[in-house]
PDB file of C-alpha atoms in Angstrom:
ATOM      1  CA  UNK B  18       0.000   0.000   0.000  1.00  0.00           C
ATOM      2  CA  UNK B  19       0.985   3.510   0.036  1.00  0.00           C
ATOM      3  CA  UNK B  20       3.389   2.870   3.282  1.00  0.00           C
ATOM      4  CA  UNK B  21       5.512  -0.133   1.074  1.00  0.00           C
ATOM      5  CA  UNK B  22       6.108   2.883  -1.450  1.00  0.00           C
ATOM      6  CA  UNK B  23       7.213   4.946   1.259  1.00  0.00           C
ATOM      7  CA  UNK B  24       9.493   2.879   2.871  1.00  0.00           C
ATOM      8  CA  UNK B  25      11.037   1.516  -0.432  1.00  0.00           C
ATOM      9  CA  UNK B  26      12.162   5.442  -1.174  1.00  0.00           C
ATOM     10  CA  UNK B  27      13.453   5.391   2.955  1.00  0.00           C
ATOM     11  CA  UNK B  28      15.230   2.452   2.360  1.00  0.00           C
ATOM     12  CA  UNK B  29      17.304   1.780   5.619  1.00  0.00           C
ATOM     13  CA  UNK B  30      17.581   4.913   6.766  1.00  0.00           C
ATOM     14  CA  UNK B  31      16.281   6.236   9.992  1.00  0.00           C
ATOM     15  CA  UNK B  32      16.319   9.934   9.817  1.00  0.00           C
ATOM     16  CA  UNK B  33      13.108  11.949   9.661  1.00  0.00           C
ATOM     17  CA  UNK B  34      11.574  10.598   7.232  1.00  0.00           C
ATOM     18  CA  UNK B  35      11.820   7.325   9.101  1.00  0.00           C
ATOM     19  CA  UNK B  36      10.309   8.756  12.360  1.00  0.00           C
ATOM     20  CA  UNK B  37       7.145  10.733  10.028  1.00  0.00           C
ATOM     21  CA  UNK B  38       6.508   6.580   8.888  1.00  0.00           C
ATOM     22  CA  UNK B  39       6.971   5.062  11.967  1.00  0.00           C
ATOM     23  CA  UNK B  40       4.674   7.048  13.692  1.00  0.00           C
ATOM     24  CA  UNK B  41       1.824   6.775  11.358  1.00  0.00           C
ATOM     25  CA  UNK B  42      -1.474   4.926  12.867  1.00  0.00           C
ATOM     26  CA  UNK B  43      -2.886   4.377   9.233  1.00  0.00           C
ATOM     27  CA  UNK B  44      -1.444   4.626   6.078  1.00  0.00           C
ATOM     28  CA  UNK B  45      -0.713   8.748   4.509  1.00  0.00           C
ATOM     29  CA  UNK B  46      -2.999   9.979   2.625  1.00  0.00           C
ATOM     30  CA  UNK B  47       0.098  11.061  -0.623  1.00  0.00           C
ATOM     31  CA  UNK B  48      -0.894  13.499  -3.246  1.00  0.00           C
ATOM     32  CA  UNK B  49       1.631  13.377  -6.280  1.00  0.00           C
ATOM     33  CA  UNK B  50       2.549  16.223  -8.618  1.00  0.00           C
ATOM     34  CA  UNK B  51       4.531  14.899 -11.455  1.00  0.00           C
ATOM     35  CA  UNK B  52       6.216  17.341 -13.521  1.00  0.00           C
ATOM     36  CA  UNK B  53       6.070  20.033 -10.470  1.00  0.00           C
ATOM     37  CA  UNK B  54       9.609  21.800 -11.182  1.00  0.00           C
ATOM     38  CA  UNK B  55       9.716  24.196  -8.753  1.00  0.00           C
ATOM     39  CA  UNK B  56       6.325  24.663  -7.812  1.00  0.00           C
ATOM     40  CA  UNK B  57       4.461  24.339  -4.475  1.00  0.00           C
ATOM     41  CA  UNK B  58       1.287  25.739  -5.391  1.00  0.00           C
ATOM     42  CA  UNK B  59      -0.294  21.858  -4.274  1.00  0.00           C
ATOM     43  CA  UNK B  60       0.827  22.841  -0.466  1.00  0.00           C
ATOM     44  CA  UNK B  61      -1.648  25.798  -0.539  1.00  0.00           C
ATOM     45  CA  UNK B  62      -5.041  24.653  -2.345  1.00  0.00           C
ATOM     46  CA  UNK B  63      -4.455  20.818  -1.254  1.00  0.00           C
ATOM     47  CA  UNK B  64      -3.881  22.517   2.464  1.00  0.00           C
ATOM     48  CA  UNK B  65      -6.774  22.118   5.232  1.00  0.00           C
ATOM     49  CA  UNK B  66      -6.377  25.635   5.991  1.00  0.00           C
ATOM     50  CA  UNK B  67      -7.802  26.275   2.249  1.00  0.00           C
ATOM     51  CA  UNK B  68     -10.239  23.459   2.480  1.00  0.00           C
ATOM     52  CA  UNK B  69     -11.517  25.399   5.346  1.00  0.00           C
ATOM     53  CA  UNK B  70     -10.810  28.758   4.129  1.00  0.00           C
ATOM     54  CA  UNK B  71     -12.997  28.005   0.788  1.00  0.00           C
ATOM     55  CA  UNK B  72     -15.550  25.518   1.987  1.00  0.00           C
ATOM     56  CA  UNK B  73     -13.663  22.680  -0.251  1.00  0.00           C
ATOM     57  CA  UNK B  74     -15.049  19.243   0.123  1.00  0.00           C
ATOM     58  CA  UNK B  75     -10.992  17.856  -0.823  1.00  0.00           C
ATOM     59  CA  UNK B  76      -9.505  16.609   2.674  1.00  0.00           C
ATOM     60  CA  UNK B  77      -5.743  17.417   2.563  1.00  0.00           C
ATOM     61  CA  UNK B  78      -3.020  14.697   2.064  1.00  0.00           C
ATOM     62  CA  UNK B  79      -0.331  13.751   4.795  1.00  0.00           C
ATOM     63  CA  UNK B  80       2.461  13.898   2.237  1.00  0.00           C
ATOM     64  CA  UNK B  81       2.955  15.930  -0.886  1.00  0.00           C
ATOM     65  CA  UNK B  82       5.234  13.936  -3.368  1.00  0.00           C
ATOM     66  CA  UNK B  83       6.495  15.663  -6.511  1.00  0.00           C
ATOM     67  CA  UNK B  84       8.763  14.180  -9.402  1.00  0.00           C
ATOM     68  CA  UNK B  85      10.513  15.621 -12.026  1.00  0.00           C
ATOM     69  CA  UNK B  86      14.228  14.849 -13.453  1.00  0.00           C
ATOM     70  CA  UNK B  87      14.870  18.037 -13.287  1.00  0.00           C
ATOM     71  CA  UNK B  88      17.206  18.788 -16.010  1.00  0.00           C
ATOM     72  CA  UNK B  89      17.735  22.490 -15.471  1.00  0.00           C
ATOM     73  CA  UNK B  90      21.629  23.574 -14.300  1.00  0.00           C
ATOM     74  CA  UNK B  91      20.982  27.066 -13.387  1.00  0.00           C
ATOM     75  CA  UNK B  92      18.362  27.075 -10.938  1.00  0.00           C
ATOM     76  CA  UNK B  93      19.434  27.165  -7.512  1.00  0.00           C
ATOM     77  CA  UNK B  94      16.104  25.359  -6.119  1.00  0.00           C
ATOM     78  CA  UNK B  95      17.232  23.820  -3.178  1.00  0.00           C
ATOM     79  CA  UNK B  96      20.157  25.619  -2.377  1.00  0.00           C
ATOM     80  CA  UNK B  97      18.481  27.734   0.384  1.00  0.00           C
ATOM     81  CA  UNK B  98      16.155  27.319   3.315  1.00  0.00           C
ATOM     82  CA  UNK B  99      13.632  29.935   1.591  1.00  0.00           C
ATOM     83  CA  UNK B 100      11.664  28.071  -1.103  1.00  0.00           C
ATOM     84  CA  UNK B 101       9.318  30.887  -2.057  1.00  0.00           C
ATOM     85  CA  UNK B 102       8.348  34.317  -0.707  1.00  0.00           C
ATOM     86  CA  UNK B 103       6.301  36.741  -2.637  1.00  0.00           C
ATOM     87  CA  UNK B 104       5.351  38.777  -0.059  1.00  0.00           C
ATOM     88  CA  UNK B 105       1.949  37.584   0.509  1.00  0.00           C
ATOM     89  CA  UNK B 106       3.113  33.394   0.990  1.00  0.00           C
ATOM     90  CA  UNK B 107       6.381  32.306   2.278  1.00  0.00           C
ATOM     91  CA  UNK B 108       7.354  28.432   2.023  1.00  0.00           C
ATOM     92  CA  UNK B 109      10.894  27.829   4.443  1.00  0.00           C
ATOM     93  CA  UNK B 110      12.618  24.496   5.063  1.00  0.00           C
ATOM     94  CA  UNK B 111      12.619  23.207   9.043  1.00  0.00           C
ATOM     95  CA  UNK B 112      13.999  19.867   7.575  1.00  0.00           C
ATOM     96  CA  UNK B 113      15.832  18.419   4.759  1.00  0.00           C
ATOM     97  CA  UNK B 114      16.756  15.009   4.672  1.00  0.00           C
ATOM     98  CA  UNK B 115      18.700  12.759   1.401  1.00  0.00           C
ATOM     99  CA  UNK B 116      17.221   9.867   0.691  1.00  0.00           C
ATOM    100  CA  UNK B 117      18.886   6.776  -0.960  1.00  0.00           C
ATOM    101  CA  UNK B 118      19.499   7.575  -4.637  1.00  0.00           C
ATOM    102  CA  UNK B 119      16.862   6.333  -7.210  1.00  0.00           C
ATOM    103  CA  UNK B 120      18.751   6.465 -10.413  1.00  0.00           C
ATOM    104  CA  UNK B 121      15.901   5.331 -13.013  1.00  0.00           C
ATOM    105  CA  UNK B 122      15.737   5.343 -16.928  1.00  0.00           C
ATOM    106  CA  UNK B 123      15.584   8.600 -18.532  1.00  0.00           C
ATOM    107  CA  UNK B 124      14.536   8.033 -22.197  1.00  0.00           C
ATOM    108  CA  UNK B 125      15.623   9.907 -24.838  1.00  0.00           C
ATOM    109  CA  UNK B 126      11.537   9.313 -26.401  1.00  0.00           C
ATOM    110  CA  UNK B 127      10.456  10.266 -23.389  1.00  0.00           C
ATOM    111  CA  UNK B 128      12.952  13.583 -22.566  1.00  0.00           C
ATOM    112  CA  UNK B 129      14.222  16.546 -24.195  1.00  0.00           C
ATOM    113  CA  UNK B 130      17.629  16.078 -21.947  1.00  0.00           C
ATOM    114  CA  UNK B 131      18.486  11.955 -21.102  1.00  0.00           C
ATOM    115  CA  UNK B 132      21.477  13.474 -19.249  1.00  0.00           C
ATOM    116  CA  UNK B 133      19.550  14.672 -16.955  1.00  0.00           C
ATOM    117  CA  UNK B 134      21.226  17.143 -14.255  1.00  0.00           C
ATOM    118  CA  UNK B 135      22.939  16.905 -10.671  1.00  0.00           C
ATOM    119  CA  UNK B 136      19.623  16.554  -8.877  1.00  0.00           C
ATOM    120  CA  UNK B 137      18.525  14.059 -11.145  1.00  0.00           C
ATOM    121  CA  UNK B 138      18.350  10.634  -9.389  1.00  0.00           C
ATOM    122  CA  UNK B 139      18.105  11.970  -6.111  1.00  0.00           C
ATOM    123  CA  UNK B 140      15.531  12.066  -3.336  1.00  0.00           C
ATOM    124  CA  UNK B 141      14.946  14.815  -0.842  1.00  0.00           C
ATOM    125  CA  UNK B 142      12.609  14.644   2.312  1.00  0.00           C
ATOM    126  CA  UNK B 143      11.592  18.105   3.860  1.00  0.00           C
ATOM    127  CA  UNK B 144       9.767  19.749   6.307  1.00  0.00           C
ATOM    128  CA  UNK B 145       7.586  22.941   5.614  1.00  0.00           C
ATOM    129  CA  UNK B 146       6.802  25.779   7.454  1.00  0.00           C
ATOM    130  CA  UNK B 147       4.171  27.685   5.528  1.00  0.00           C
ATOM    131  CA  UNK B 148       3.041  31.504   6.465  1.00  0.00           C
ATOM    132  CA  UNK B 149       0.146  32.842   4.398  1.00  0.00           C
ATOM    133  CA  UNK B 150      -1.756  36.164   4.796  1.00  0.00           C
ATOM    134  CA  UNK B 151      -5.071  34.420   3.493  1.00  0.00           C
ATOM    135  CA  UNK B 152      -4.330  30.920   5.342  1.00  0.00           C
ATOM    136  CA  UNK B 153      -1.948  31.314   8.370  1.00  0.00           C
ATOM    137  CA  UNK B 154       0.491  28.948   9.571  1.00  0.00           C
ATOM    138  CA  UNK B 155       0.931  25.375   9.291  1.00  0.00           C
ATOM    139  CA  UNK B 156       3.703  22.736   8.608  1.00  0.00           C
ATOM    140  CA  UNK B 157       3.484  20.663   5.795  1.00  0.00           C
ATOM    141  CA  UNK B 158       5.702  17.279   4.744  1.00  0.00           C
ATOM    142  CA  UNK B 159       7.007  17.251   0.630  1.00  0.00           C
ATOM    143  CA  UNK B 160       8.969  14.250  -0.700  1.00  0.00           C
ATOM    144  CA  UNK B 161      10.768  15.085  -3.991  1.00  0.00           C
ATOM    145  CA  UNK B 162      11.989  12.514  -6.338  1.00  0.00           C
ATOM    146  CA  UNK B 163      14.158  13.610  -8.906  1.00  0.00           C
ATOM    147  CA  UNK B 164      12.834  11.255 -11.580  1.00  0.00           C
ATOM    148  CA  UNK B 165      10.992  10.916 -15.118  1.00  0.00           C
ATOM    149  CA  UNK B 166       7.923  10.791 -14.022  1.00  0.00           C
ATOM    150  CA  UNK B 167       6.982   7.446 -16.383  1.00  0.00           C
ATOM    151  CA  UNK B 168      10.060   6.060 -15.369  1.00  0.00           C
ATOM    152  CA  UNK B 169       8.568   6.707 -11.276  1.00  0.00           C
ATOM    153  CA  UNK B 170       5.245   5.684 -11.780  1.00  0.00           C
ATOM    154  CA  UNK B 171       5.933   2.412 -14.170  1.00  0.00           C
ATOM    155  CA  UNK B 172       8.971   1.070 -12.603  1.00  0.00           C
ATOM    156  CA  UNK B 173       8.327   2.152  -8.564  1.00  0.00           C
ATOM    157  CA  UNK B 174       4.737   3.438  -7.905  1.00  0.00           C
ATOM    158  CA  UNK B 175       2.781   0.809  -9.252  1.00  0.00           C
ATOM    159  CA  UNK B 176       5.068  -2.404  -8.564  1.00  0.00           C
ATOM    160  CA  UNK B 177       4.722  -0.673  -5.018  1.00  0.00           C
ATOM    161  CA  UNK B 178       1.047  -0.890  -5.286  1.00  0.00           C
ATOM    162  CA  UNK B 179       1.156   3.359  -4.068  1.00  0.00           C
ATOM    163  CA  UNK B 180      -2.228   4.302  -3.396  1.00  0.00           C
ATOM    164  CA  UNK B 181      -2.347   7.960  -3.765  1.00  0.00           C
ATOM    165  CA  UNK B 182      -5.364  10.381  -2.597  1.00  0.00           C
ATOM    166  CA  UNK B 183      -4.722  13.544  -5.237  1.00  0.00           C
ATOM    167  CA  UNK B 184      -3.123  13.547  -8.385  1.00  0.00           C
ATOM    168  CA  UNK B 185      -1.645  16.735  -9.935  1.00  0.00           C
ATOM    169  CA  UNK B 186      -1.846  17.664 -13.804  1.00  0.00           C
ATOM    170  CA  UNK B 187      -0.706  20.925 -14.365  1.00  0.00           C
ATOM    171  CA  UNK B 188       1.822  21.578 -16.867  1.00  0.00           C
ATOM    172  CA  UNK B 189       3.049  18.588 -17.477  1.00  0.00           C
ATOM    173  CA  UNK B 190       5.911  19.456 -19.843  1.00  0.00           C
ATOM    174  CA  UNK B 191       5.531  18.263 -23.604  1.00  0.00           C
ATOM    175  CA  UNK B 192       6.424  21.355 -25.179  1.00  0.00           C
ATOM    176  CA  UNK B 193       5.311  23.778 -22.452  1.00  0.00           C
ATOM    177  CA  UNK B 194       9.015  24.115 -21.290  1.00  0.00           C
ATOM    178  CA  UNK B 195       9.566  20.875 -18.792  1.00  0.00           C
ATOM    179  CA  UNK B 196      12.060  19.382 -21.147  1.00  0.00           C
ATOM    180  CA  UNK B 197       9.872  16.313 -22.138  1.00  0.00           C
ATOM    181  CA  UNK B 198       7.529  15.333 -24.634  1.00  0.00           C
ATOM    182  CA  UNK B 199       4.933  14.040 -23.398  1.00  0.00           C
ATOM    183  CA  UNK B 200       1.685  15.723 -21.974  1.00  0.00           C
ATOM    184  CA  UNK B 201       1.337  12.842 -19.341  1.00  0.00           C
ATOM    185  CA  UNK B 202      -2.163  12.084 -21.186  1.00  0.00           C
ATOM    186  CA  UNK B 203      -1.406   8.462 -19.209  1.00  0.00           C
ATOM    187  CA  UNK B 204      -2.238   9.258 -15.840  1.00  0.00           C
ATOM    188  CA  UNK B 205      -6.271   9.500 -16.530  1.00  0.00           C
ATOM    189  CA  UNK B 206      -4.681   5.366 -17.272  1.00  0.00           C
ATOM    190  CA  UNK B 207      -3.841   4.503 -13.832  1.00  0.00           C
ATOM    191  CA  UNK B 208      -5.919   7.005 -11.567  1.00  0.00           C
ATOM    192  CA  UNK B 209      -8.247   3.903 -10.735  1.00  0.00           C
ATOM    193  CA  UNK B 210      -5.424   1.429  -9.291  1.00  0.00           C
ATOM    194  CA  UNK B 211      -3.516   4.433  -7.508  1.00  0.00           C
ATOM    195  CA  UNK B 212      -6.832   5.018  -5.542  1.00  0.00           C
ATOM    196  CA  UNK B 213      -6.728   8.696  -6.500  1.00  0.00           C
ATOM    197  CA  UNK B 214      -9.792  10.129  -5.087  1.00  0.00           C
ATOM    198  CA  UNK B 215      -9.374  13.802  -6.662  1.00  0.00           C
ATOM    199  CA  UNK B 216      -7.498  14.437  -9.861  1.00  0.00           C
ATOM    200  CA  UNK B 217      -6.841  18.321 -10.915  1.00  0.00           C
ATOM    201  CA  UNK B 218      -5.985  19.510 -14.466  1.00  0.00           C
ATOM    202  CA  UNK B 219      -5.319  22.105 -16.698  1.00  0.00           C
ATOM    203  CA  UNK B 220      -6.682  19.690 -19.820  1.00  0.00           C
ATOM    204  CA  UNK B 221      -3.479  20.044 -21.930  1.00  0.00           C
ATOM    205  CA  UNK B 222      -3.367  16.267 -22.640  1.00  0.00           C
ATOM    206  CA  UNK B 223      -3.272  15.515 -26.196  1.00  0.00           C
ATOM    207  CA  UNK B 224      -1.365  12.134 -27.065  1.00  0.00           C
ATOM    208  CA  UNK B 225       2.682  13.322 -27.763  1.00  0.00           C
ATOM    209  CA  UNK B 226       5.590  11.030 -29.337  1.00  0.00           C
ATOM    210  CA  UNK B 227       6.737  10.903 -25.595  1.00  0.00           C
ATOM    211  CA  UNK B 228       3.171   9.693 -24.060  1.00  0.00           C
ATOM    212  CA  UNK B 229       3.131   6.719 -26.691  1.00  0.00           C
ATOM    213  CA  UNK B 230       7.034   5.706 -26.106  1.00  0.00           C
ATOM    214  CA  UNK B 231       6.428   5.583 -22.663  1.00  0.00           C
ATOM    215  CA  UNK B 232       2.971   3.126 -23.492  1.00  0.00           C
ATOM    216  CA  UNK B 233       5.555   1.083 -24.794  1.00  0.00           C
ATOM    217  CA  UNK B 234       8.032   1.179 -22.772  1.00  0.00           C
ATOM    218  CA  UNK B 235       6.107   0.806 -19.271  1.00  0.00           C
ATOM    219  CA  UNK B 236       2.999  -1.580 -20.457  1.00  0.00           C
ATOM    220  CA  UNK B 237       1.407  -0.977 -17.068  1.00  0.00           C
ATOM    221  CA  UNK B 238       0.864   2.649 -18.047  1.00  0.00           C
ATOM    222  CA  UNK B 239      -1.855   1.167 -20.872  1.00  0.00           C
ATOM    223  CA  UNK B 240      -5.549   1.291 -20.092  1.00  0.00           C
ATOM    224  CA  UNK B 241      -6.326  -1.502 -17.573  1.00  0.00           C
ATOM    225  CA  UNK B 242     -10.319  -1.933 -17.917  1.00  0.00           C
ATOM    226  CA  UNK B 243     -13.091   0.772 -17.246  1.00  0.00           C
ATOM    227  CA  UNK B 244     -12.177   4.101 -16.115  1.00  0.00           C
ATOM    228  CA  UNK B 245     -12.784   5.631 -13.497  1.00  0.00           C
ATOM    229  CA  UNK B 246     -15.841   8.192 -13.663  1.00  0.00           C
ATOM    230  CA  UNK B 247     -14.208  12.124 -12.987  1.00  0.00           C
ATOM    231  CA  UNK B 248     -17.204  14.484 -11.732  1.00  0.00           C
ATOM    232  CA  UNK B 249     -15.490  18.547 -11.801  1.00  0.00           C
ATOM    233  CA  UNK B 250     -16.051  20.068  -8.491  1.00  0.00           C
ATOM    234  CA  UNK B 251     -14.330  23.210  -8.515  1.00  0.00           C
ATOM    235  CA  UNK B 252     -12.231  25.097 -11.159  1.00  0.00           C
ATOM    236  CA  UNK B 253      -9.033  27.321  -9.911  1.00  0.00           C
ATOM    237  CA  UNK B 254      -8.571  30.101 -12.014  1.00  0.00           C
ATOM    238  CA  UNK B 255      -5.543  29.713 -14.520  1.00  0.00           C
ATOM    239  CA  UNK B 256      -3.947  33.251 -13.399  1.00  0.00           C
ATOM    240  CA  UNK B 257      -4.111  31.571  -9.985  1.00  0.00           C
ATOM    241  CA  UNK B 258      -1.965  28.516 -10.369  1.00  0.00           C
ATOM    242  CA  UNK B 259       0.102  27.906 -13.943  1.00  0.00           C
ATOM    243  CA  UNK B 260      -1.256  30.674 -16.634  1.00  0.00           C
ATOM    244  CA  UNK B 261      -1.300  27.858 -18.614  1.00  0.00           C
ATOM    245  CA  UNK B 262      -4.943  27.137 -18.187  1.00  0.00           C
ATOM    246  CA  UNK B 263      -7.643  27.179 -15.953  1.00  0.00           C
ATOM    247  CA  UNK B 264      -6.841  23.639 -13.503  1.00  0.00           C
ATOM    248  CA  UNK B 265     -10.281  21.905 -13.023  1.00  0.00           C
ATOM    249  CA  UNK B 266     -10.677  20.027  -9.805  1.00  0.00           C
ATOM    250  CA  UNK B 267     -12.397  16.219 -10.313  1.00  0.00           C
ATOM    251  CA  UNK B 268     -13.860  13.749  -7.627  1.00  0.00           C
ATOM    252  CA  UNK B 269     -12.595  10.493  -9.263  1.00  0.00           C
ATOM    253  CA  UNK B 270     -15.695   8.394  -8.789  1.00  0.00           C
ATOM    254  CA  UNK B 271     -15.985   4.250  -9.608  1.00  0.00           C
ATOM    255  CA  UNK B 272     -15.321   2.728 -13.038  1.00  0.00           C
ATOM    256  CA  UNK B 273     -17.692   3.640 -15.613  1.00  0.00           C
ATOM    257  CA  UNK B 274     -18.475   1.101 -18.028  1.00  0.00           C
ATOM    258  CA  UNK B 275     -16.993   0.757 -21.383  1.00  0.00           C
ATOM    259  CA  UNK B 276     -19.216   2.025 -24.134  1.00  0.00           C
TER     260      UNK B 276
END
């Protein structure tokens, strides 16, 4: 379940992250943001201090996990203890933690850059302290895996049977800058056997060279039966999240039968 996926990432290690598992009652409730570069939008509208601020029927996660290989050499993401501050929000490290390396394929169908960058392969816990004008104060966990995000979900998520509460699609790469080219069309695929309860979008997923490679390449990517039914619940405007589209909030509801 989602705690094998967890601990797989830990591996033997018995730093924070360890202590956040160990002391769990249940298993986390994990949102996933593939393709999040450097943005920790997620943290605020997934947060229950916006569910509560806005009325919003989503619960919040435990966990926040975001992937991306990261190819980029000039960004200094990471390199400080402030990850965002605008004035209005400010996002600051309490914790960072390594994690065992998870060096997985990158795929030159799949990626603009199959070099990838220093942070590509690695695995960073942290700890959040968020400040907000409009929400307050609260902490907030983020794991980031420095991976192709096919790569991730065909060759770690799914063997690990991860059962994940949210799943992110908002800019997703494929020609909008991420270095890939794909436009992670795939994920509506596998949002039934992750579990995802609530799937948010900004729509741009048209089938790309990259989203059919990685069909190949990772078979358990393919359609597996009915999907699941997606009901829209709430739109966030697209000046509030990506400008790259308005992202539209759906309650992923049971398999709908094949027409």
């Amino acid at each position: 379940m989602s705690l094998d996926l967890l601990e797989s990432l830990n591996g033997s290690q018995r730093g924070a992250f360890h202590q956040f598992l160990s002391t769990r009652d249940r298993p986390p409730r994990i949102s996933w943001y593939p393709s999040a570069g450097e943005d920790f939008r997620d943290i605020l509208y997934l947060s229950s201090a916006y569910a509560a601020s806005t009325d919003s029927p989503v619960p919040a996660p435990d966990i926040y996990l975001h992937s991306d290989y990261f190819p980029w050499t000039g960004s200094r993401f990471l390199d400080r203890l402030s990850m965002h501050d605008d004035g209005r929000t400010a996002i600051d490290v309490s914790v960072i933690e390594e994690l065992p390396r998870l060096d997985l394929p990158l795929d030159e169908r799949i990626v603009d850059f199959p070099k990838g960058s220093i942070a590509t392969g690695r695995v960073i816990y942290l700890e959040l302290r968020v400040r907000s004008t409009e929400l307050g104060k609260y902490p907030a966990r983020c794991l980031y895996v420095f991976a192709e995000n096919e790569a991730f979900c065909g060759k770690m998520i799914l063997p690990n049977k991860g059962m994940l509460s949210h799943v992110i699609h908002v800019r997703y790469g494929g020609g909008a800058g991420g270095g890939g080219k794909a436009s992670g069309i795939w994920l509506k695929n596998v949002l039934g056997r992750l579990g995802c309860e609530f799937f948010l979008t900004d729509d741009h997923a048209q089938l790309q060279s990259g989203d059919a490679a990685a069909l190949e390449i990772y078979p358990a990517l393919c359609p597996h039966g009915p999907e699941p039914s997606l009901t829209p619940i709430r739109v966030t405007p697209s000046d509030s999240w990506s400008r790259h589209g308005d992202v539209t909030w759906y309650a992923v509801g049971p398999k709908s039968a094949v027409s």
